[in-house]
Coordinates of C-alpha atoms in Angstrom, one line a residue:
M287 CA -20.5 19.6 -13.4
A288 CA -18.8 19.1 -16.7
A289 CA -16.8 21.9 -18.3
N290 CA -19.4 22.3 -21.0
G291 CA -22.1 22.9 -18.3
V292 CA -23.9 19.6 -19.0
V293 CA -25.2 18.0 -15.8
S294 CA -28.3 16.2 -17.1
G295 CA -28.2 12.4 -17.3
S296 CA -28.8 12.6 -21.0
S297 CA -25.0 12.8 -21.8
L298 CA -23.7 10.4 -19.1
I299 CA -21.1 7.8 -20.0
V300 CA -20.9 4.9 -17.6
S301 CA -17.8 2.8 -17.6
F302 CA -17.9 -0.7 -16.0
G303 CA -15.1 -3.0 -14.8
E304 CA -11.8 -3.0 -13.0
M305 CA -9.7 -0.3 -11.4
L306 CA -6.3 -1.2 -10.1
I307 CA -2.8 0.0 -9.4
D308 CA 0.0 -0.5 -11.9
F309 CA 3.5 -0.6 -10.3
V310 CA 5.7 0.8 -13.1
P311 CA 9.5 0.4 -12.9
T312 CA 11.5 3.6 -12.5
V313 CA 13.8 2.4 -15.3
S314 CA 12.5 1.3 -18.7
G315 CA 13.8 -1.7 -20.6
V316 CA 14.7 -4.0 -17.6
S317 CA 12.9 -7.1 -16.2
L318 CA 10.8 -6.9 -13.1
A319 CA 13.6 -8.6 -11.1
E320 CA 16.1 -6.0 -12.3
A321 CA 13.9 -3.0 -11.7
P322 CA 15.5 -0.8 -8.9
G323 CA 12.1 0.6 -7.8
F324 CA 8.5 1.1 -8.8
L325 CA 6.0 4.1 -9.1
K326 CA 2.4 3.6 -8.3
A327 CA 0.3 4.3 -11.4
P328 CA -3.5 4.1 -10.9
G329 CA -5.2 2.4 -13.9
G330 CA -7.6 -0.2 -15.2
A331 CA -8.9 0.4 -18.7
P332 CA -12.6 1.2 -17.8
A333 CA -11.5 3.6 -15.1
N334 CA -9.0 5.3 -17.5
V335 CA -11.9 5.7 -20.0
A336 CA -14.1 7.4 -17.4
I337 CA -11.3 9.8 -16.5
A338 CA -10.4 10.4 -20.1
V339 CA -14.1 11.5 -20.7
S340 CA -14.2 13.7 -17.7
R341 CA -10.9 15.4 -18.6
L342 CA -12.3 16.3 -22.0
G343 CA -15.3 17.9 -20.3
G344 CA -17.7 15.0 -20.5
K345 CA -19.9 13.5 -17.8
A346 CA -18.6 10.1 -16.6
S347 CA -19.3 7.6 -13.9
F348 CA -17.4 4.4 -13.0
V349 CA -19.1 1.2 -11.8
G350 CA -16.8 -1.4 -10.1
K351 CA -15.6 -2.8 -6.8
L352 CA -12.4 -1.8 -4.9
G353 CA -10.8 -3.3 -1.8
D354 CA -11.7 -1.6 1.5
D355 CA -8.0 -0.8 1.9
E356 CA -5.7 2.2 1.5
F357 CA -5.2 1.5 -2.2
G358 CA -8.9 1.2 -2.9
R359 CA -9.7 4.4 -1.0
M360 CA -6.8 6.1 -3.0
L361 CA -8.3 5.0 -6.3
A362 CA -11.8 6.2 -5.3
D363 CA -10.3 9.6 -4.4
I364 CA -8.5 9.7 -7.8
L365 CA -11.8 9.2 -9.6
K366 CA -13.5 11.9 -7.5
Q367 CA -10.6 14.4 -8.0
N368 CA -10.9 13.8 -11.7
G369 CA -14.6 14.6 -11.8
V370 CA -15.9 11.1 -12.2
S371 CA -19.1 10.3 -10.3
D372 CA -18.5 7.6 -7.6
D373 CA -22.2 6.5 -7.4
G374 CA -21.3 3.1 -8.8
I375 CA -18.2 2.3 -6.6
L376 CA -18.4 -0.4 -4.0
F377 CA -15.8 -1.6 -1.4
D378 CA -15.2 -5.2 -0.4
Q379 CA -14.1 -5.9 3.1
G380 CA -12.7 -9.3 2.3
A381 CA -10.5 -8.8 -0.8
R382 CA -7.7 -6.5 -1.7
T383 CA -7.6 -4.0 -4.6
A384 CA -6.0 -5.5 -7.6
L385 CA -2.3 -4.8 -8.4
A386 CA -0.2 -5.2 -11.5
F387 CA 3.5 -5.1 -11.9
V388 CA 4.4 -3.7 -15.4
T389 CA 7.6 -4.1 -17.3
L390 CA 8.2 -1.2 -19.7
R391 CA 10.2 -2.4 -22.7
A392 CA 12.6 -0.1 -24.4
D393 CA 10.0 0.7 -27.1
G394 CA 7.3 1.7 -24.5
E395 CA 5.3 -1.5 -24.9
R396 CA 4.4 -3.4 -21.7
E397 CA 4.3 -6.8 -20.1
F398 CA 2.2 -7.6 -17.0
M399 CA 2.3 -9.6 -13.8
F400 CA -1.0 -9.5 -11.9
Y401 CA -1.9 -9.9 -8.2
R402 CA -5.6 -10.8 -8.2
N403 CA -6.4 -14.0 -6.3
P404 CA -9.1 -12.9 -5.9
S405 CA -9.1 -9.1 -6.0
A406 CA -12.1 -7.0 -5.0
D407 CA -13.2 -6.2 -8.7
M408 CA -13.8 -9.9 -9.3
L409 CA -16.3 -10.1 -6.4
L410 CA -18.9 -7.6 -7.7
R411 CA -22.3 -9.3 -7.5
P412 CA -25.3 -8.6 -9.7
E413 CA -27.5 -7.6 -6.8
E414 CA -24.9 -5.0 -5.7
L415 CA -25.2 -3.0 -9.0
N416 CA -26.6 0.6 -8.9
L417 CA -29.2 -0.1 -11.6
D418 CA -30.6 3.5 -11.5
L419 CA -27.1 4.8 -12.4
I420 CA -26.7 2.2 -15.2
R421 CA -30.2 3.0 -16.6
S422 CA -29.3 6.7 -16.8
A423 CA -26.3 6.0 -19.1
K424 CA -26.5 7.3 -22.7
V425 CA -23.3 5.2 -23.4
F426 CA -22.4 2.1 -21.4
H427 CA -18.7 1.1 -21.8
Y428 CA -17.0 -2.1 -20.7
G429 CA -14.1 -4.5 -21.4
S430 CA -13.6 -8.3 -21.1
I431 CA -11.6 -8.7 -17.9
S432 CA -14.8 -8.5 -15.9
L433 CA -16.0 -11.7 -17.8
I434 CA -13.2 -13.9 -16.5
V435 CA -14.7 -15.2 -13.3
E436 CA -17.9 -15.2 -11.3
P437 CA -19.6 -13.4 -9.7
C438 CA -18.3 -10.4 -11.6
R439 CA -19.2 -12.1 -14.9
S440 CA -22.9 -12.2 -14.0
A441 CA -22.7 -8.6 -12.8
H442 CA -21.2 -7.6 -16.1
L443 CA -23.9 -9.4 -18.1
K444 CA -26.7 -8.0 -16.0
A445 CA -25.3 -4.4 -16.3
M446 CA -25.1 -4.7 -20.1
E447 CA -28.7 -6.0 -20.3
V448 CA -30.1 -3.2 -18.1
A449 CA -28.2 -0.5 -20.0
K450 CA -29.3 -1.9 -23.3
E451 CA -33.0 -2.1 -22.2
A452 CA -32.8 1.5 -21.1
G453 CA -31.6 2.5 -24.6
A454 CA -27.9 3.1 -24.0
L455 CA -25.3 2.7 -26.8
L456 CA -23.1 -0.2 -25.7
S457 CA -19.3 0.3 -26.2
Y458 CA -16.9 -2.7 -26.0
D459 CA -13.1 -2.6 -25.9
P460 CA -12.0 -6.2 -25.0
N461 CA -8.6 -4.9 -23.8
L462 CA -7.0 -8.4 -24.0
R463 CA -4.8 -9.3 -21.0
L464 CA -3.8 -12.9 -21.7
P465 CA -2.1 -13.6 -18.3
L466 CA -5.4 -13.1 -16.6
W467 CA -7.2 -15.9 -18.5
P468 CA -7.0 -19.6 -17.9
S469 CA -6.0 -20.1 -21.6
A470 CA -5.9 -18.3 -24.9
E471 CA -8.8 -20.5 -26.1
E472 CA -11.0 -19.5 -23.1
A473 CA -10.1 -15.8 -23.6
R474 CA -11.1 -15.9 -27.3
K475 CA -14.3 -17.8 -26.5
Q476 CA -15.5 -15.5 -23.7
I477 CA -14.4 -12.2 -25.4
L478 CA -16.5 -13.3 -28.4
S479 CA -19.4 -14.6 -26.3
I480 CA -20.8 -11.0 -25.9
W481 CA -19.5 -9.7 -29.3
D482 CA -22.9 -9.3 -31.0
K483 CA -24.4 -7.3 -28.1
A484 CA -22.4 -4.2 -28.7
D485 CA -23.1 -1.1 -30.8
I486 CA -19.5 0.2 -30.9
V487 CA -16.4 -2.1 -30.8
K488 CA -12.8 -1.1 -30.6
V489 CA -9.9 -3.6 -31.0
S490 CA -6.2 -3.1 -31.4
D491 CA -4.3 -4.6 -34.3
V492 CA -3.0 -7.3 -31.9
E493 CA -6.5 -8.1 -30.6
L494 CA -7.7 -8.3 -34.2
E495 CA -5.1 -10.9 -35.1
F496 CA -5.8 -12.8 -31.8
L497 CA -9.6 -12.9 -32.3
T498 CA -9.6 -13.8 -36.0
G499 CA -6.5 -16.1 -36.0
S500 CA -5.2 -14.1 -38.9
D501 CA -1.7 -12.6 -39.3
K502 CA -3.0 -9.8 -41.5
V503 CA -4.4 -6.5 -40.4
D504 CA -6.6 -5.5 -43.4
D505 CA -10.2 -4.8 -44.3
E506 CA -11.0 -8.5 -45.0
T507 CA -9.7 -9.6 -41.5
A508 CA -11.5 -6.7 -39.8
M509 CA -14.8 -7.7 -41.5
K510 CA -14.6 -11.1 -39.9
L511 CA -15.4 -9.2 -36.6
W512 CA -18.2 -7.2 -38.1
R513 CA -21.8 -8.0 -37.0
P514 CA -25.0 -6.7 -38.6
N515 CA -26.1 -4.8 -35.5
F516 CA -22.8 -2.9 -35.1
T517 CA -22.9 0.9 -35.6
L518 CA -19.1 1.2 -35.6
L519 CA -16.1 -1.1 -35.6
L520 CA -12.7 0.4 -34.9
V521 CA -9.2 -1.1 -35.3
T522 CA -6.4 0.9 -33.7
L523 CA -2.9 0.6 -35.2
G524 CA -0.7 2.5 -32.8
E525 CA 1.6 4.9 -34.7
K526 CA -0.2 3.9 -37.9
G527 CA -3.5 5.5 -36.9
S528 CA -6.9 3.7 -36.9
L529 CA -9.3 2.0 -39.3
Y530 CA -13.1 2.5 -39.1
Y531 CA -16.0 0.4 -40.4
T532 CA -19.8 1.3 -40.4
K533 CA -22.7 -0.1 -42.4
K534 CA -22.2 2.5 -45.1
F535 CA -18.5 3.4 -45.2
H536 CA -15.1 2.5 -44.1
G537 CA -11.6 4.0 -44.2
A538 CA -8.4 4.9 -42.3
V539 CA -7.3 7.9 -40.3
D540 CA -3.6 8.7 -39.8
A541 CA -1.9 9.0 -36.4
F542 CA 0.0 11.9 -35.0
H543 CA 3.7 11.3 -34.5
V544 CA 5.0 12.1 -31.0
N545 CA 7.8 11.0 -28.8
T546 CA 6.4 7.8 -27.2
V547 CA 7.5 7.1 -23.7
D548 CA 4.8 4.7 -22.4
T549 CA 1.8 3.4 -24.4
T550 CA -0.3 2.7 -21.2
G551 CA -3.8 4.2 -21.6
A552 CA -3.5 5.3 -25.2
G553 CA -6.3 3.1 -26.3
D554 CA -8.4 4.2 -23.3
S555 CA -7.8 7.8 -24.2
F556 CA -8.8 7.2 -27.8
V557 CA -12.1 5.5 -26.6
G558 CA -12.9 8.2 -24.1
A559 CA -12.5 10.9 -26.8
L560 CA -14.7 9.0 -29.3
L561 CA -17.4 8.4 -26.7
C562 CA -17.3 12.0 -25.5
K563 CA -18.0 13.3 -29.0
I564 CA -20.6 10.7 -29.9
V565 CA -22.6 11.2 -26.7
D566 CA -23.2 14.8 -27.6
D567 CA -23.9 14.1 -31.3
P568 CA -24.9 10.6 -32.3
S569 CA -25.2 11.7 -35.9
I570 CA -21.4 11.4 -36.1
L571 CA -21.9 7.7 -36.6
E572 CA -23.8 8.3 -39.9
D573 CA -21.7 11.1 -41.3
E574 CA -18.2 10.1 -42.6
S575 CA -16.7 13.5 -42.7
K576 CA -17.8 14.1 -39.0
L577 CA -16.6 10.7 -38.0
R578 CA -13.1 11.3 -39.6
E579 CA -12.8 14.6 -37.6
V580 CA -13.7 12.8 -34.4
L581 CA -11.2 10.0 -35.1
K582 CA -8.5 12.5 -35.8
F583 CA -9.3 14.1 -32.4
A584 CA -9.3 10.6 -30.8
N585 CA -6.0 9.7 -32.5
A586 CA -4.5 12.9 -31.1
C587 CA -5.7 12.0 -27.6
G588 CA -4.1 8.6 -27.9
A589 CA -0.9 10.1 -29.1
I590 CA -0.6 12.6 -26.3
T591 CA -1.2 9.9 -23.7
T592 CA 1.9 8.0 -24.9
T593 CA 4.2 11.0 -24.2
K594 CA 4.2 10.6 -20.3
K595 CA 4.6 7.6 -18.0
G596 CA 1.3 6.2 -16.6
A597 CA -2.2 6.5 -18.0
I598 CA -4.1 9.0 -15.8
P599 CA -1.5 11.8 -15.6
A600 CA -1.1 11.6 -19.3
L601 CA -4.7 11.9 -20.3
P602 CA -5.2 15.2 -22.2
T603 CA -7.7 18.1 -22.0
E604 CA -9.4 19.4 -25.0
A605 CA -6.9 22.3 -25.2
D606 CA -4.0 19.9 -25.2
V607 CA -5.6 18.0 -28.1
L608 CA -6.4 21.1 -30.2
A609 CA -2.8 22.3 -29.7
L610 CA -1.5 19.1 -31.2
I611 CA -4.0 19.1 -34.0
N612 CA -3.4 22.7 -34.9
G613 CA 0.4 22.5 -34.5
A614 CA 0.6 19.4 -36.7

C-alpha cells in the first residue's frame, strides 16, 4: 500500500526493462584496473524509476527478467523491500543477471563496462509478459536497452502496444548506453524507431546532441525531436536544470545546487518524481504553472540523488525533497 493510501490500479506506474548490479569502485577518479575494490550497487534505469516512484509514495511495478541466481534473487528482494510490486518479474534458469562495472570519474560522471552475453533481461519473450499487469498501468515507462536484441525487443514492442491499447500514458527515457549497441548508427536508428509512439519523452543534453547530430542544446535542436502526438518533451541539463516543451508552452526550470558525488540515478529519480505527480493529476500536462512546480520538485529529486554513491540508496522521499525546496 502506498504512503498516500492509494491501492487501486488507477494510479499504477509500470516500469519495463532491465535491472542489474553496478559494481562501483571504492575510490573515485581511477580506472577499473586501478580500482582497489568494488561495492555492489543495484541499478538499471527502469528499476530505479520504479523504486523512485515507490519511495515518493506512489504505486509502482517492475516488468523484467532476472537470472535465477543469487544476484537475481537479491534484486527481486530489493524491489519488494522498496514497495515495488514483483508481479511482472521472471527468472531465467539459463542466463545470469546482468552486471556492469562502473568507473566514477573525479566529477561524478560515469563510464561503463558491461557483462551481458546474454544476460537474463535480454531473454524476456513476448509470451511471458504479464499482460493483465501491463493493462492495469496508468503510466507505462520504458527505456531503449530492451530494444537492442531479440527476444526482449519483441517483448518490449508487445508490452508498449498492450499498454497503449489499454489507455496508458507511455513514458520513454532512452537512457543511451553506447557500449551496449553494435554501433552508434544502430543505437540512433533503434532509439528513434519507437519515438513517435510515446506521450512523454525525456532526454539528457548528451542524448539530445546524439539523436539530432547537433552540437547545440537549444529550443531549435529540441524541437527536432518533437512529434505531434507528444504531450511533453523534457531535456535534462544536469546542474543547469531542465527544459520542457508541450503543444502550448515551453520553458526552463533551474536546478538545485548540491554537493555532487555520483550522478547515477539522477535522471531516473527525476522521471520517477514527474510520473508520480502526473499519475495523480494528469491536468499538470496542460497547466504551465503546475508543470513548473512539478519540474522544480523533479529537479530537487534528481539533485538529492547525486549526493550519495549508488542510485537506489540515494533516491529521496517526499520529505527529503520538500526539505531541499524549502531550504533553498
